[in-house]
Tab-separated table of C-alpha atoms in Angstrom:
chain	number	residue	atom	x	y	z
A	94	UNK	CA	51.865	-71.127	45.054
A	95	UNK	CA	48.698	-73.182	45.931
A	96	UNK	CA	48.643	-71.392	49.507
A	97	UNK	CA	48.547	-67.977	47.524
A	98	UNK	CA	45.826	-68.880	45.294
A	99	UNK	CA	43.655	-70.823	48.069
A	100	UNK	CA	44.112	-67.091	49.781
A	101	UNK	CA	43.005	-64.928	46.949
A	102	UNK	CA	39.930	-67.149	46.715
A	103	UNK	CA	39.216	-67.045	50.536
A	104	UNK	CA	39.239	-63.303	50.543
A	105	UNK	CA	37.248	-62.687	47.622
A	106	UNK	CA	34.614	-64.861	48.348
A	107	UNK	CA	31.696	-63.562	46.436
A	108	UNK	CA	34.302	-63.482	43.236
A	109	UNK	CA	35.109	-66.684	43.316
A	110	UNK	CA	31.570	-67.901	43.445
A	111	UNK	CA	30.972	-65.560	40.110
A	112	UNK	CA	33.836	-67.694	38.426
A	113	UNK	CA	32.683	-71.135	39.934
A	114	UNK	CA	29.080	-70.716	38.967
A	115	UNK	CA	30.621	-69.636	35.467
A	116	UNK	CA	32.100	-72.906	35.446
A	117	UNK	CA	29.363	-74.785	36.312
A	118	UNK	CA	27.211	-73.521	33.872
A	119	UNK	CA	29.770	-73.774	31.214
A	120	UNK	CA	29.989	-77.469	32.109
A	121	UNK	CA	26.432	-77.781	31.992
A	122	UNK	CA	25.871	-76.081	28.750
A	123	UNK	CA	28.583	-78.864	27.249
A	124	UNK	CA	26.633	-81.837	28.453
A	125	UNK	CA	23.402	-80.479	27.485
A	126	UNK	CA	25.094	-79.877	24.005
A	127	UNK	CA	27.087	-82.976	23.576
A	128	UNK	CA	25.456	-85.319	25.667
A	129	UNK	CA	21.845	-84.883	25.239
A	130	UNK	CA	21.866	-83.075	22.059
A	131	UNK	CA	20.285	-80.262	23.442
A	132	UNK	CA	17.148	-82.097	24.683
A	133	UNK	CA	18.046	-81.351	28.485
A	134	UNK	CA	17.959	-77.348	29.029
A	135	UNK	CA	21.577	-76.513	29.966
A	136	UNK	CA	20.456	-74.708	32.893
A	137	UNK	CA	18.307	-77.881	34.405
A	138	UNK	CA	21.773	-79.480	34.310
A	139	UNK	CA	23.403	-76.776	35.875
A	140	UNK	CA	21.047	-77.130	38.781
A	141	UNK	CA	21.431	-80.523	39.277
A	142	UNK	CA	25.588	-80.071	38.995
A	143	UNK	CA	24.536	-77.511	41.935
A	144	UNK	CA	22.339	-79.726	44.263
A	145	UNK	CA	25.086	-82.513	43.568
A	146	UNK	CA	27.795	-79.974	44.965
A	147	UNK	CA	25.267	-79.022	47.501
A	148	UNK	CA	25.228	-82.773	49.073
A	149	UNK	CA	29.081	-83.104	48.363
A	150	UNK	CA	29.608	-80.135	50.509
A	151	UNK	CA	26.890	-81.009	52.995
A	152	UNK	CA	28.856	-84.542	53.504
A	153	UNK	CA	32.207	-83.203	53.770
A	154	UNK	CA	31.383	-80.016	56.496
A	155	UNK	CA	28.060	-82.021	57.984
A	156	UNK	CA	26.745	-78.545	57.739
A	157	UNK	CA	23.358	-77.191	56.350
A	158	UNK	CA	24.227	-74.956	53.453
A	159	UNK	CA	26.003	-77.460	50.920
A	160	UNK	CA	28.866	-76.091	49.424
A	161	UNK	CA	28.207	-72.760	51.180
A	162	UNK	CA	29.720	-74.384	53.963
A	163	UNK	CA	32.926	-75.373	53.043
A	164	UNK	CA	35.133	-72.023	53.488
A	165	UNK	CA	36.810	-71.632	49.984
A	166	UNK	CA	33.403	-71.747	48.602
A	167	UNK	CA	31.587	-69.398	50.948
A	168	UNK	CA	30.636	-66.908	48.529
A	169	UNK	CA	28.257	-69.104	47.150
A	170	UNK	CA	26.142	-68.655	50.110
A	171	UNK	CA	25.931	-64.990	49.168
A	172	UNK	CA	25.538	-65.359	45.782
A	173	UNK	CA	22.555	-67.887	46.000
A	174	UNK	CA	21.719	-66.150	48.955
A	175	UNK	CA	17.794	-64.926	49.745
A	176	UNK	CA	19.302	-61.253	49.250
A	177	UNK	CA	20.423	-61.538	45.682
A	178	UNK	CA	18.185	-64.386	44.755
A	179	UNK	CA	15.206	-61.766	45.747
A	180	UNK	CA	17.405	-58.880	44.119
A	181	UNK	CA	17.388	-61.275	40.854
A	182	UNK	CA	13.727	-62.050	41.224
A	183	UNK	CA	12.308	-58.645	41.510
A	184	UNK	CA	14.502	-57.933	38.424
A	185	UNK	CA	12.684	-60.056	36.182
A	186	UNK	CA	9.850	-58.085	37.206
A	187	UNK	CA	10.606	-55.805	34.205
A	188	UNK	CA	10.222	-58.436	31.795
A	189	UNK	CA	6.495	-58.715	33.087
A	190	UNK	CA	3.361	-58.028	30.821
A	191	UNK	CA	1.037	-56.237	32.745
A	192	UNK	CA	-1.881	-57.271	30.960
A	193	UNK	CA	-1.092	-60.929	31.174
A	194	UNK	CA	-0.360	-60.834	34.777
A	195	UNK	CA	-3.555	-59.032	35.659
A	196	UNK	CA	-5.719	-61.595	33.189
A	197	UNK	CA	-4.486	-64.657	35.484
A	198	UNK	CA	-4.459	-62.521	38.838
A	199	UNK	CA	-7.542	-64.225	39.843
A	200	UNK	CA	-6.941	-67.906	38.824
A	201	UNK	CA	-3.383	-67.108	40.803
A	202	UNK	CA	-4.799	-66.609	43.904
A	203	UNK	CA	-6.997	-69.500	44.065
A	204	UNK	CA	-3.741	-71.502	42.799
A	205	UNK	CA	-1.832	-69.819	46.195
A	206	UNK	CA	-4.965	-70.833	47.904
A	207	UNK	CA	-5.476	-74.403	46.761
A	208	UNK	CA	-0.769	-74.425	47.045
A	209	UNK	CA	-1.315	-73.984	50.812
A	210	UNK	CA	-4.535	-76.047	51.719
A	211	UNK	CA	-3.621	-79.121	49.375
A	212	UNK	CA	-0.039	-79.879	50.436
A	213	UNK	CA	-0.733	-79.157	54.362
A	214	UNK	CA	-3.911	-81.857	54.061
A	215	UNK	CA	-1.690	-84.298	52.178
A	216	UNK	CA	1.197	-83.886	54.515
A	217	UNK	CA	-0.928	-83.392	57.713
A	218	UNK	CA	-2.547	-87.186	56.403
A	219	UNK	CA	0.590	-88.827	55.837
A	220	UNK	CA	2.098	-87.820	59.181
A	221	UNK	CA	-1.070	-89.503	60.879
A	222	UNK	CA	-0.460	-92.430	58.700
A	223	UNK	CA	2.823	-92.429	60.697
A	224	UNK	CA	1.417	-92.457	63.841
A	225	UNK	CA	2.158	-88.671	64.482
A	226	UNK	CA	-1.532	-88.365	65.533
A	227	UNK	CA	-1.487	-85.783	68.177
A	228	UNK	CA	-2.817	-82.022	66.179
A	229	UNK	CA	0.333	-80.343	66.837
A	230	UNK	CA	2.715	-82.820	64.882
A	231	UNK	CA	0.057	-83.331	62.337
A	232	UNK	CA	-0.192	-79.840	61.764
A	233	UNK	CA	3.863	-78.841	61.668
A	234	UNK	CA	4.614	-81.679	59.445
A	235	UNK	CA	1.544	-80.474	56.825
A	236	UNK	CA	2.823	-77.035	57.153
A	237	UNK	CA	6.362	-78.403	55.965
A	238	UNK	CA	4.899	-79.810	52.967
A	239	UNK	CA	3.470	-76.411	52.403
A	240	UNK	CA	7.613	-74.869	52.336
A	241	UNK	CA	10.720	-75.753	54.840
A	242	UNK	CA	9.945	-71.942	56.123
A	243	UNK	CA	6.221	-72.324	57.068
A	244	UNK	CA	6.697	-75.781	58.679
A	245	UNK	CA	9.037	-74.843	61.390
A	246	UNK	CA	7.893	-71.305	61.777
A	247	UNK	CA	4.452	-72.743	62.282
A	248	UNK	CA	5.955	-75.472	64.590
A	249	UNK	CA	7.521	-72.887	66.754
A	250	UNK	CA	4.163	-71.289	67.080
A	251	UNK	CA	2.250	-74.196	68.317
A	252	UNK	CA	5.345	-75.892	70.198
A	253	UNK	CA	6.114	-78.616	68.124
A	254	UNK	CA	8.856	-80.842	69.544
A	255	UNK	CA	12.710	-80.614	68.121
A	256	UNK	CA	12.207	-84.055	65.895
A	257	UNK	CA	9.125	-83.118	64.783
A	258	UNK	CA	10.675	-79.945	63.568
A	259	UNK	CA	13.056	-81.523	61.839
A	260	UNK	CA	10.878	-83.841	60.175
A	261	UNK	CA	8.984	-80.829	59.013
A	262	UNK	CA	11.837	-79.022	57.354
A	263	UNK	CA	13.121	-82.130	55.790
A	264	UNK	CA	9.707	-82.390	54.160
A	265	UNK	CA	9.918	-78.876	52.616
A	266	UNK	CA	13.391	-79.590	51.754
A	267	UNK	CA	12.265	-82.785	49.816
A	268	UNK	CA	9.626	-81.102	48.111
A	269	UNK	CA	12.085	-77.868	47.128
A	270	UNK	CA	14.261	-80.354	45.199
A	271	UNK	CA	11.377	-82.299	43.942
A	272	UNK	CA	10.228	-79.021	42.255
A	273	UNK	CA	13.369	-77.848	41.130
A	274	UNK	CA	14.346	-81.129	39.178
A	275	UNK	CA	10.778	-82.464	38.393
A	276	UNK	CA	9.333	-79.274	36.949
A	277	UNK	CA	11.480	-79.386	33.452
A	278	UNK	CA	10.667	-83.293	33.212
A	279	UNK	CA	6.952	-82.551	33.918
A	280	UNK	CA	6.433	-79.325	31.841
A	281	UNK	CA	4.322	-80.965	28.983
A	282	UNK	CA	2.271	-82.676	31.539
A	283	UNK	CA	1.928	-79.393	33.497
A	284	UNK	CA	0.936	-77.644	30.080
A	285	UNK	CA	3.736	-75.007	31.418
A	286	UNK	CA	3.732	-72.576	28.475
A	287	UNK	CA	1.654	-69.648	29.010
A	288	UNK	CA	1.730	-66.629	31.554
A	289	UNK	CA	-1.105	-68.039	33.033
A	290	UNK	CA	0.056	-71.359	33.411
A	291	UNK	CA	3.171	-70.189	35.092
A	292	UNK	CA	1.363	-68.280	38.008
A	293	UNK	CA	-0.607	-71.199	38.306
A	294	UNK	CA	2.253	-73.544	38.502
A	295	UNK	CA	3.745	-70.620	41.393
A	296	UNK	CA	0.919	-70.754	43.285
A	297	UNK	CA	0.017	-74.450	43.666
A	298	UNK	CA	3.930	-75.686	43.383
A	299	UNK	CA	4.944	-73.202	46.298
A	300	UNK	CA	8.107	-72.754	47.497
A	301	UNK	CA	10.336	-69.825	45.880
A	302	UNK	CA	13.237	-71.788	45.471
A	303	UNK	CA	11.368	-74.772	43.799
A	304	UNK	CA	9.621	-72.532	41.542
A	305	UNK	CA	12.733	-70.233	40.999
A	306	UNK	CA	14.484	-73.216	39.818
A	307	UNK	CA	12.117	-75.236	38.175
A	308	UNK	CA	10.677	-72.682	35.885
A	309	UNK	CA	14.425	-71.582	35.201
A	310	UNK	CA	15.231	-74.850	34.238
A	311	UNK	CA	12.229	-75.228	32.163
A	312	UNK	CA	11.710	-71.772	29.803
A	313	UNK	CA	13.204	-68.535	31.226
A	314	UNK	CA	10.349	-66.440	30.039
A	315	UNK	CA	7.876	-67.876	32.592
A	316	UNK	CA	9.888	-67.118	35.396
A	317	UNK	CA	8.567	-63.726	36.510
A	318	UNK	CA	5.258	-64.694	36.046
A	319	UNK	CA	5.933	-67.616	38.318
A	320	UNK	CA	7.782	-65.510	40.962
A	321	UNK	CA	5.304	-63.236	41.249
A	322	UNK	CA	2.972	-65.555	42.739
A	323	UNK	CA	5.179	-68.198	44.416
A	324	UNK	CA	6.553	-65.345	46.622
A	325	UNK	CA	3.326	-64.650	48.607
A	326	UNK	CA	3.157	-68.720	49.233
A	327	UNK	CA	5.355	-68.678	52.433
A	328	UNK	CA	3.825	-65.327	53.686
A	329	UNK	CA	0.445	-67.403	53.330
A	330	UNK	CA	1.407	-70.173	55.054
A	331	UNK	CA	2.960	-68.681	57.642
A	332	UNK	CA	-0.407	-66.771	58.085
A	333	UNK	CA	-2.546	-70.179	57.777
A	334	UNK	CA	-0.735	-72.788	59.492
A	335	UNK	CA	-0.703	-71.744	63.136
A	336	UNK	CA	-4.035	-70.194	62.853
A	337	UNK	CA	-7.031	-71.729	60.556
A	338	UNK	CA	-4.970	-75.000	59.375
A	339	UNK	CA	-4.100	-75.617	63.067
A	340	UNK	CA	-7.468	-75.154	64.371
A	341	UNK	CA	-8.971	-77.251	61.701
A	342	UNK	CA	-6.730	-80.071	62.558
A	343	UNK	CA	-7.260	-79.736	65.956
A	344	UNK	CA	-10.988	-79.948	65.979
A	345	UNK	CA	-10.870	-83.011	63.437
A	346	UNK	CA	-8.190	-84.931	65.645
A	347	UNK	CA	-8.877	-83.498	69.229
B	123	UNK	CA	23.579	-43.808	33.598
B	124	UNK	CA	23.358	-47.270	34.718
B	125	UNK	CA	23.220	-47.121	38.136
B	126	UNK	CA	20.108	-45.428	38.012
B	127	UNK	CA	18.386	-48.906	36.724
B	128	UNK	CA	20.426	-50.864	39.689
B	129	UNK	CA	19.097	-48.010	42.114
B	130	UNK	CA	15.778	-48.204	40.871
B	131	UNK	CA	15.471	-52.039	41.185
B	132	UNK	CA	16.995	-51.776	44.853
B	133	UNK	CA	14.590	-49.080	46.011
B	134	UNK	CA	11.552	-51.343	44.822
B	135	UNK	CA	13.485	-54.309	46.538
B	136	UNK	CA	13.820	-52.376	49.989
B	137	UNK	CA	10.391	-50.992	50.080
B	138	UNK	CA	8.546	-54.383	49.071
B	139	UNK	CA	10.501	-55.854	51.868
B	140	UNK	CA	9.545	-53.175	54.090
B	141	UNK	CA	5.822	-53.421	53.094
B	142	UNK	CA	5.763	-56.979	53.526
B	143	UNK	CA	7.553	-56.976	56.934
B	144	UNK	CA	4.614	-54.396	57.832
B	145	UNK	CA	1.994	-56.430	56.353
B	146	UNK	CA	3.518	-59.440	58.911
B	147	UNK	CA	3.345	-57.165	61.700
B	148	UNK	CA	-0.035	-56.022	61.043
B	149	UNK	CA	-1.300	-60.133	60.532
B	150	UNK	CA	0.727	-61.157	63.597
B	151	UNK	CA	2.944	-63.525	61.157
B	152	UNK	CA	6.407	-63.917	62.330
B	153	UNK	CA	7.447	-63.358	58.816
B	154	UNK	CA	7.537	-61.223	55.613
B	155	UNK	CA	4.208	-61.480	53.813
B	156	UNK	CA	4.895	-61.239	49.846
B	157	UNK	CA	7.749	-58.702	50.133
B	158	UNK	CA	9.402	-59.774	47.317
B	159	UNK	CA	6.372	-60.100	45.189
B	160	UNK	CA	5.081	-56.416	46.291
B	161	UNK	CA	8.616	-55.465	44.933
B	162	UNK	CA	7.774	-56.742	41.930
B	163	UNK	CA	4.745	-55.155	41.561
B	164	UNK	CA	6.151	-51.743	42.376
B	165	UNK	CA	8.850	-52.255	39.731
B	166	UNK	CA	6.522	-53.214	37.065
B	167	UNK	CA	4.495	-50.045	38.131
B	168	UNK	CA	7.643	-47.874	38.247
B	169	UNK	CA	8.467	-48.748	34.477
B	170	UNK	CA	5.327	-48.470	33.189
B	171	UNK	CA	5.012	-44.927	34.306
B	172	UNK	CA	8.646	-44.111	33.022
B	173	UNK	CA	7.436	-45.523	29.929
B	174	UNK	CA	4.707	-43.494	29.518
B	175	UNK	CA	6.725	-40.610	30.345
B	176	UNK	CA	9.932	-41.517	28.262
B	177	UNK	CA	11.992	-41.308	31.380
B	178	UNK	CA	13.191	-45.035	30.747
B	179	UNK	CA	16.561	-44.529	28.508
B	180	UNK	CA	18.012	-47.772	27.637
B	181	UNK	CA	21.199	-47.176	29.909
B	182	UNK	CA	18.682	-47.232	32.971
B	183	UNK	CA	16.728	-50.346	31.594
B	184	UNK	CA	20.753	-52.183	31.257
B	185	UNK	CA	20.814	-51.665	34.995
B	186	UNK	CA	17.994	-53.459	35.620
B	187	UNK	CA	18.115	-56.223	32.822
B	188	UNK	CA	21.805	-56.909	34.040
B	189	UNK	CA	20.506	-58.410	37.296
B	190	UNK	CA	17.740	-60.320	35.791
B	191	UNK	CA	19.862	-61.919	33.642
B	192	UNK	CA	21.881	-63.116	36.413
B	193	UNK	CA	18.625	-64.837	37.569
B	194	UNK	CA	19.831	-68.501	36.338
B	195	UNK	CA	23.598	-67.944	37.486
B	196	UNK	CA	21.879	-67.178	41.244
B	197	UNK	CA	19.709	-69.772	40.854
B	198	UNK	CA	22.701	-72.283	40.526
B	199	UNK	CA	24.484	-71.060	43.236
B	200	UNK	CA	21.041	-71.434	45.059
B	201	UNK	CA	20.878	-75.012	44.309
B	202	UNK	CA	24.398	-75.392	45.443
B	203	UNK	CA	23.741	-74.507	49.241
B	204	UNK	CA	20.184	-76.480	49.679
B	205	UNK	CA	20.437	-78.729	52.616
B	206	UNK	CA	20.725	-81.855	50.735
B	207	UNK	CA	22.108	-84.060	53.658
B	208	UNK	CA	19.197	-83.218	55.409
B	209	UNK	CA	16.454	-83.510	52.977
B	210	UNK	CA	17.565	-87.145	52.150
B	211	UNK	CA	17.936	-88.304	55.848
B	212	UNK	CA	14.424	-86.901	56.675
B	213	UNK	CA	13.166	-90.635	56.301
B	214	UNK	CA	10.222	-92.097	54.927
B	215	UNK	CA	7.651	-89.478	56.546
B	216	UNK	CA	9.260	-86.638	55.067
B	217	UNK	CA	10.244	-88.641	51.369
B	218	UNK	CA	6.300	-89.650	51.330
B	219	UNK	CA	4.794	-86.345	52.354
B	220	UNK	CA	6.813	-84.605	50.020
B	221	UNK	CA	6.134	-86.920	47.423
B	222	UNK	CA	2.506	-87.183	47.414
B	223	UNK	CA	1.843	-83.212	48.069
B	224	UNK	CA	3.803	-82.440	44.700
B	225	UNK	CA	2.149	-85.140	43.164
B	226	UNK	CA	-1.399	-83.877	44.650
B	227	UNK	CA	-0.056	-80.248	43.155
B	228	UNK	CA	0.707	-81.398	39.822
B	229	UNK	CA	-2.594	-83.153	39.191
B	230	UNK	CA	-4.232	-79.878	39.861
B	231	UNK	CA	-1.731	-77.779	37.858
B	232	UNK	CA	-2.318	-79.850	35.066
B	233	UNK	CA	-6.201	-79.868	35.172
B	234	UNK	CA	-6.549	-75.982	35.573
B	235	UNK	CA	-3.886	-75.657	32.809
B	236	UNK	CA	-5.718	-77.645	30.666
B	237	UNK	CA	-8.925	-75.737	31.176
B	238	UNK	CA	-6.980	-72.687	29.938
B	239	UNK	CA	-8.183	-71.137	26.320
B	240	UNK	CA	-5.152	-70.287	24.244
B	241	UNK	CA	-5.720	-67.417	22.323
B	242	UNK	CA	-5.267	-67.942	18.554
B	243	UNK	CA	-3.253	-64.704	17.889
B	244	UNK	CA	-0.823	-65.263	20.875
B	245	UNK	CA	0.139	-68.758	21.239
B	246	UNK	CA	3.191	-67.857	22.992
B	247	UNK	CA	1.962	-64.983	25.092
B	248	UNK	CA	5.334	-64.749	27.058
B	249	UNK	CA	7.784	-62.744	25.105
B	250	UNK	CA	11.477	-62.402	26.128
B	251	UNK	CA	11.622	-58.689	27.061
B	252	UNK	CA	14.952	-58.949	28.073
B	253	UNK	CA	17.737	-58.384	25.385
B	254	UNK	CA	20.433	-59.522	27.254
B	255	UNK	CA	18.573	-62.884	28.108
B	256	UNK	CA	17.216	-63.076	24.536
B	257	UNK	CA	21.015	-62.906	23.423
B	258	UNK	CA	21.567	-65.837	25.401
B	259	UNK	CA	18.836	-68.144	23.806
């Protein structure tokens, strides 16, 4: 009996994922209603449950894709992978009011630039403080503080060592998780309320995964505005990281 | 037909990714440059064009809106496949750089957003255009 059920789930990965995620969202909704009396958004709880399951999956399999590495939950990898994630993000563009987006366009671009340069400076400075004082290591770790994709792309381009690359990816991952969990908590401090504020957030907070989950957990209405800017983050980081930012770092530390 | 909406979404998605890849190649970057954002702009433009020409029936809209409403479940699935173990094993350098980077950015976001002048007519300018999401609230 159990064998047959397991086989059915294994052979229908994506369908299993729909059922599992539905269950998580249901559970999160109940927790939100009965334990926090609606104070914590159901989707915020669902995302935290997802992260906890990812940790559990990672410790069970030793893989890098959380729950998706367990064969029974392989469909989670497809459902939450880049393809469907981007598909759903693009779909939210249907909700954008073009006038609002255009009004905040310039400040969005400014936020995007700041969101690349500031984390880089902070990351590179801290790397220097911990003794990674060569330009290549500083740049790679600084780029990791932009996003966990910019880090390894930059590191590969300028020839960083594998342990620095791993450190750079870990930095980006911690950042993404911090943004996912921290955004709903800090929403009031960040004044995250209007389309413009969401675009500023999308540019500065960076990482598509962090921004998309953080805004989803805060206010679903703001998602398309934040995503519109954040999706340029990785591209800009990969453009500036191995070039301008690397040369600037090199000029500074030699 | 509902598939028209989903096909329009798919076409914008693919075209956006294609342009993003092309842009990446032109700039000499080994990655896609803003493909998803470009896809979003294409879809916004397509929607405006179709609205103005009365070519956007409700069912076509629903073919896109369904996927917009699936956004949060997809994000939950995305959270469930993050590399939490590597993130937590990164050690003090990774932890400190990430925390400091997020803190600095949060300060700047708060600063910029405090400067925003809220127009009195539209205190909550973000409206929920997706009936499928609105129904869930």
